[in-house]
């Protein structure tokens, strides 16, 4: 019997992935639209959609009026085909969000980490409560990404050290995966904020930029060629240790058993939230937090300019050091200090950088709505879940 030629399996997988990626990126589309944008013939597009329907990944959600013929069916990815969890873990709060495969957040909760004796129990509680709010079983999660302050070892996936999370240590990554019975990713919180910034913030669509994050601590994320640059040990972006004129060098940065490295000295001592609050008091702008101090200074007009000038000068020391090495083109200011300053601060940083280095980047304020770290964790988890679906 003569064997009929068939479509190779690899080609079918490529077609399925192309259609899924398109539907996830743009929303409901007709068979014809999918064919036009992917280059698939009508027959191949129909076969592709039939396979995706059989796998429970797409469904018809309506019709679209066409020409003289019948209305065309509109296909969409089934939101409940997979879910993900994103978390931000801080010293006083754990935030957790559940999103469907389309990226829509359907539940979010916050829990007190101090209510538990260990990090694993605290994270488990946050995820379970978020799943309960979303009415999604834990077994439906196809991706879990946790954002934490500190250095994350890219080889082991563990937090190497974190000033804010002394209970997080080597072995936590494996313990979390065992407790939740699925793969878990731990990522630096500022790196996750940069993912959110590139997706729908001030760096939307850009392949090269840096995010300078000034809150309780100081951190930086580096995006090069559309990918996060973490460095061999995961320490890329630990800009708080940068030696700068006028302040002592960090006293002792060695990590020893039972002791975290010192935060004294370096750029950290100039532009952390604590440093900015202290500076603001010297200029007569006392408020509840560093971000509020900067907001008050911006609202004060001419009276607040000296404080903003000094904060900008301090930030420029770090920005200039990064720009003469990476020349990223765009520097985004995030965290409570960067976000509060707005254009009044970014314009001053641009001017201050131009005075001390030959590279003049565009400096912008973060525009991600809500919690950038949590949003980045959800986006990273979605990428993992979608890759799993594409390759299955």
Tab-separated table of C-alpha atoms in Angstrom, residues 61-226:
chain	number	residue	atom	x	y	z
A	61	UNK	CA	-15.232	32.216	21.936
A	62	UNK	CA	-17.389	33.935	19.338
A	63	UNK	CA	-17.649	34.920	15.702
A	64	UNK	CA	-16.493	37.787	13.560
A	65	UNK	CA	-18.558	39.135	10.690
A	66	UNK	CA	-16.826	38.842	7.343
A	67	UNK	CA	-17.810	39.407	3.762
A	68	UNK	CA	-20.560	37.567	1.910
A	69	UNK	CA	-19.842	34.243	3.553
A	70	UNK	CA	-20.715	33.010	7.044
A	71	UNK	CA	-19.199	34.624	10.116
A	72	UNK	CA	-15.734	33.341	11.015
A	73	UNK	CA	-15.126	31.590	14.340
A	74	UNK	CA	-12.933	33.440	16.843
A	75	UNK	CA	-10.393	31.283	18.673
A	76	UNK	CA	-8.810	32.076	22.033
A	77	UNK	CA	-6.455	30.353	24.452
A	78	UNK	CA	-8.417	28.721	27.275
A	79	UNK	CA	-7.520	30.762	30.357
A	80	UNK	CA	-7.899	27.800	32.700
A	81	UNK	CA	-5.496	25.566	30.746
A	82	UNK	CA	-2.706	26.567	33.121
A	83	UNK	CA	-2.015	28.860	36.062
A	84	UNK	CA	1.111	30.348	37.613
A	85	UNK	CA	2.118	31.861	40.954
A	86	UNK	CA	4.373	34.849	41.508
A	87	UNK	CA	5.628	35.952	44.916
A	88	UNK	CA	7.567	38.796	46.460
A	89	UNK	CA	9.172	37.885	49.769
A	90	UNK	CA	10.272	40.709	52.047
A	91	UNK	CA	11.271	40.943	55.690
A	92	UNK	CA	7.789	41.976	56.838
A	93	UNK	CA	5.428	40.848	54.086
A	94	UNK	CA	4.957	38.104	51.511
A	95	UNK	CA	2.813	38.989	48.512
A	96	UNK	CA	1.489	36.227	46.262
A	97	UNK	CA	-0.495	36.388	43.029
A	98	UNK	CA	-2.139	33.747	40.838
A	99	UNK	CA	-2.511	34.402	37.102
A	100	UNK	CA	-4.043	32.384	34.277
A	101	UNK	CA	-2.112	31.436	31.153
A	102	UNK	CA	-3.190	34.682	29.467
A	103	UNK	CA	-1.437	36.665	32.194
A	104	UNK	CA	-4.544	37.951	33.948
A	105	UNK	CA	-4.153	38.101	37.734
A	106	UNK	CA	-7.173	36.447	39.323
A	107	UNK	CA	-6.185	36.528	42.995
A	108	UNK	CA	-3.541	38.089	45.212
A	109	UNK	CA	-2.901	37.895	48.939
A	110	UNK	CA	-0.407	39.077	51.527
A	111	UNK	CA	0.735	37.134	54.570
A	112	UNK	CA	2.948	37.852	57.553
A	113	UNK	CA	6.187	35.817	57.311
A	114	UNK	CA	6.662	36.114	61.073
A	115	UNK	CA	3.603	33.921	61.587
A	116	UNK	CA	5.713	30.913	60.596
A	117	UNK	CA	8.864	29.370	61.978
A	118	UNK	CA	10.595	28.837	58.648
A	119	UNK	CA	10.579	30.288	55.094
A	120	UNK	CA	9.171	27.127	53.516
A	121	UNK	CA	6.022	27.222	55.658
A	122	UNK	CA	5.577	30.949	55.043
A	123	UNK	CA	5.832	30.577	51.251
A	124	UNK	CA	3.563	27.526	51.284
A	125	UNK	CA	0.926	29.455	53.243
A	126	UNK	CA	1.069	32.404	50.831
A	127	UNK	CA	0.652	30.207	47.757
A	128	UNK	CA	-2.130	28.091	49.246
A	129	UNK	CA	-4.090	31.188	50.319
A	130	UNK	CA	-3.698	32.743	46.853
A	131	UNK	CA	-4.796	29.486	45.193
A	132	UNK	CA	-7.796	29.348	47.512
A	133	UNK	CA	-8.737	32.900	46.544
A	134	UNK	CA	-8.413	32.025	42.875
A	135	UNK	CA	-10.270	28.720	43.339
A	136	UNK	CA	-7.330	26.971	41.677
A	137	UNK	CA	-5.804	23.734	42.907
A	138	UNK	CA	-2.101	23.770	43.711
A	139	UNK	CA	-1.643	21.014	41.138
A	140	UNK	CA	-2.762	23.361	38.338
A	141	UNK	CA	0.256	25.637	38.784
A	142	UNK	CA	2.703	25.288	35.883
A	143	UNK	CA	5.196	27.882	37.133
A	144	UNK	CA	6.220	29.360	40.503
A	145	UNK	CA	8.674	32.271	40.716
A	146	UNK	CA	9.708	33.898	43.995
A	147	UNK	CA	11.380	37.303	44.190
A	148	UNK	CA	13.712	37.999	47.119
A	149	UNK	CA	16.264	40.662	47.996
A	150	UNK	CA	19.878	39.531	47.932
A	151	UNK	CA	22.105	37.441	45.688
A	152	UNK	CA	20.690	34.307	44.075
A	153	UNK	CA	23.210	31.714	42.903
A	154	UNK	CA	22.333	30.926	39.258
A	155	UNK	CA	23.847	27.454	39.585
A	156	UNK	CA	22.080	26.178	42.700
A	157	UNK	CA	19.025	28.440	42.590
A	158	UNK	CA	19.521	29.286	46.278
A	159	UNK	CA	19.762	32.679	47.958
A	160	UNK	CA	23.467	33.056	48.716
A	161	UNK	CA	22.840	35.830	51.207
A	162	UNK	CA	20.256	38.477	51.969
A	163	UNK	CA	20.403	41.152	54.646
A	164	UNK	CA	16.617	41.248	54.845
A	165	UNK	CA	16.055	37.480	54.900
A	166	UNK	CA	18.552	35.889	57.295
A	167	UNK	CA	16.468	32.706	57.447
A	168	UNK	CA	16.948	32.064	53.729
A	169	UNK	CA	20.017	29.914	53.280
A	170	UNK	CA	21.488	27.150	51.167
A	171	UNK	CA	18.981	24.346	50.736
A	172	UNK	CA	15.851	26.529	50.737
A	173	UNK	CA	15.392	26.096	46.982
A	174	UNK	CA	15.368	22.306	47.233
A	175	UNK	CA	13.168	22.419	50.337
A	176	UNK	CA	10.573	24.595	48.602
A	177	UNK	CA	10.484	22.345	45.542
A	178	UNK	CA	10.032	19.311	47.779
A	179	UNK	CA	7.291	20.933	49.823
A	180	UNK	CA	5.333	22.183	46.803
A	181	UNK	CA	6.126	19.075	44.724
A	182	UNK	CA	7.085	21.066	41.663
A	183	UNK	CA	9.928	23.149	40.317
A	184	UNK	CA	10.383	26.540	41.956
A	185	UNK	CA	12.493	29.467	40.773
A	186	UNK	CA	13.993	32.028	43.157
A	187	UNK	CA	15.070	35.290	41.515
A	188	UNK	CA	16.504	38.596	42.709
A	189	UNK	CA	13.675	41.059	43.253
A	190	UNK	CA	15.208	43.897	41.204
A	191	UNK	CA	15.758	41.529	38.275
A	192	UNK	CA	12.059	40.703	38.355
A	193	UNK	CA	11.168	44.401	38.458
A	194	UNK	CA	13.267	44.821	35.297
A	195	UNK	CA	11.286	42.052	33.568
A	196	UNK	CA	8.097	43.959	34.360
A	197	UNK	CA	9.669	47.214	33.184
A	198	UNK	CA	10.526	45.681	29.815
A	199	UNK	CA	7.080	44.125	29.416
A	200	UNK	CA	4.896	47.148	30.164
A	201	UNK	CA	6.965	49.910	31.757
A	202	UNK	CA	9.402	52.651	30.817
A	203	UNK	CA	11.672	50.148	29.008
A	204	UNK	CA	8.875	48.440	27.078
A	205	UNK	CA	10.315	46.442	24.188
A	206	UNK	CA	13.910	47.547	24.764
A	207	UNK	CA	16.728	44.998	24.729
A	208	UNK	CA	19.317	47.096	26.580
A	209	UNK	CA	18.721	49.096	29.767
A	210	UNK	CA	19.492	49.133	33.463
A	211	UNK	CA	17.103	49.543	36.380
A	212	UNK	CA	18.519	51.319	39.426
A	213	UNK	CA	16.390	50.458	42.446
A	214	UNK	CA	16.615	52.655	45.539
A	215	UNK	CA	14.480	51.611	48.486
A	216	UNK	CA	15.538	50.143	51.821
A	217	UNK	CA	18.591	48.863	49.993
A	218	UNK	CA	20.185	49.683	46.673
A	219	UNK	CA	20.204	47.319	43.717
A	220	UNK	CA	20.476	47.246	39.974
A	221	UNK	CA	19.249	44.958	37.200
A	222	UNK	CA	21.073	44.759	33.880
A	223	UNK	CA	19.187	43.821	30.711
A	224	UNK	CA	21.454	43.141	27.712
A	225	UNK	CA	20.255	41.768	24.413
A	226	UNK	CA	16.824	41.197	25.906
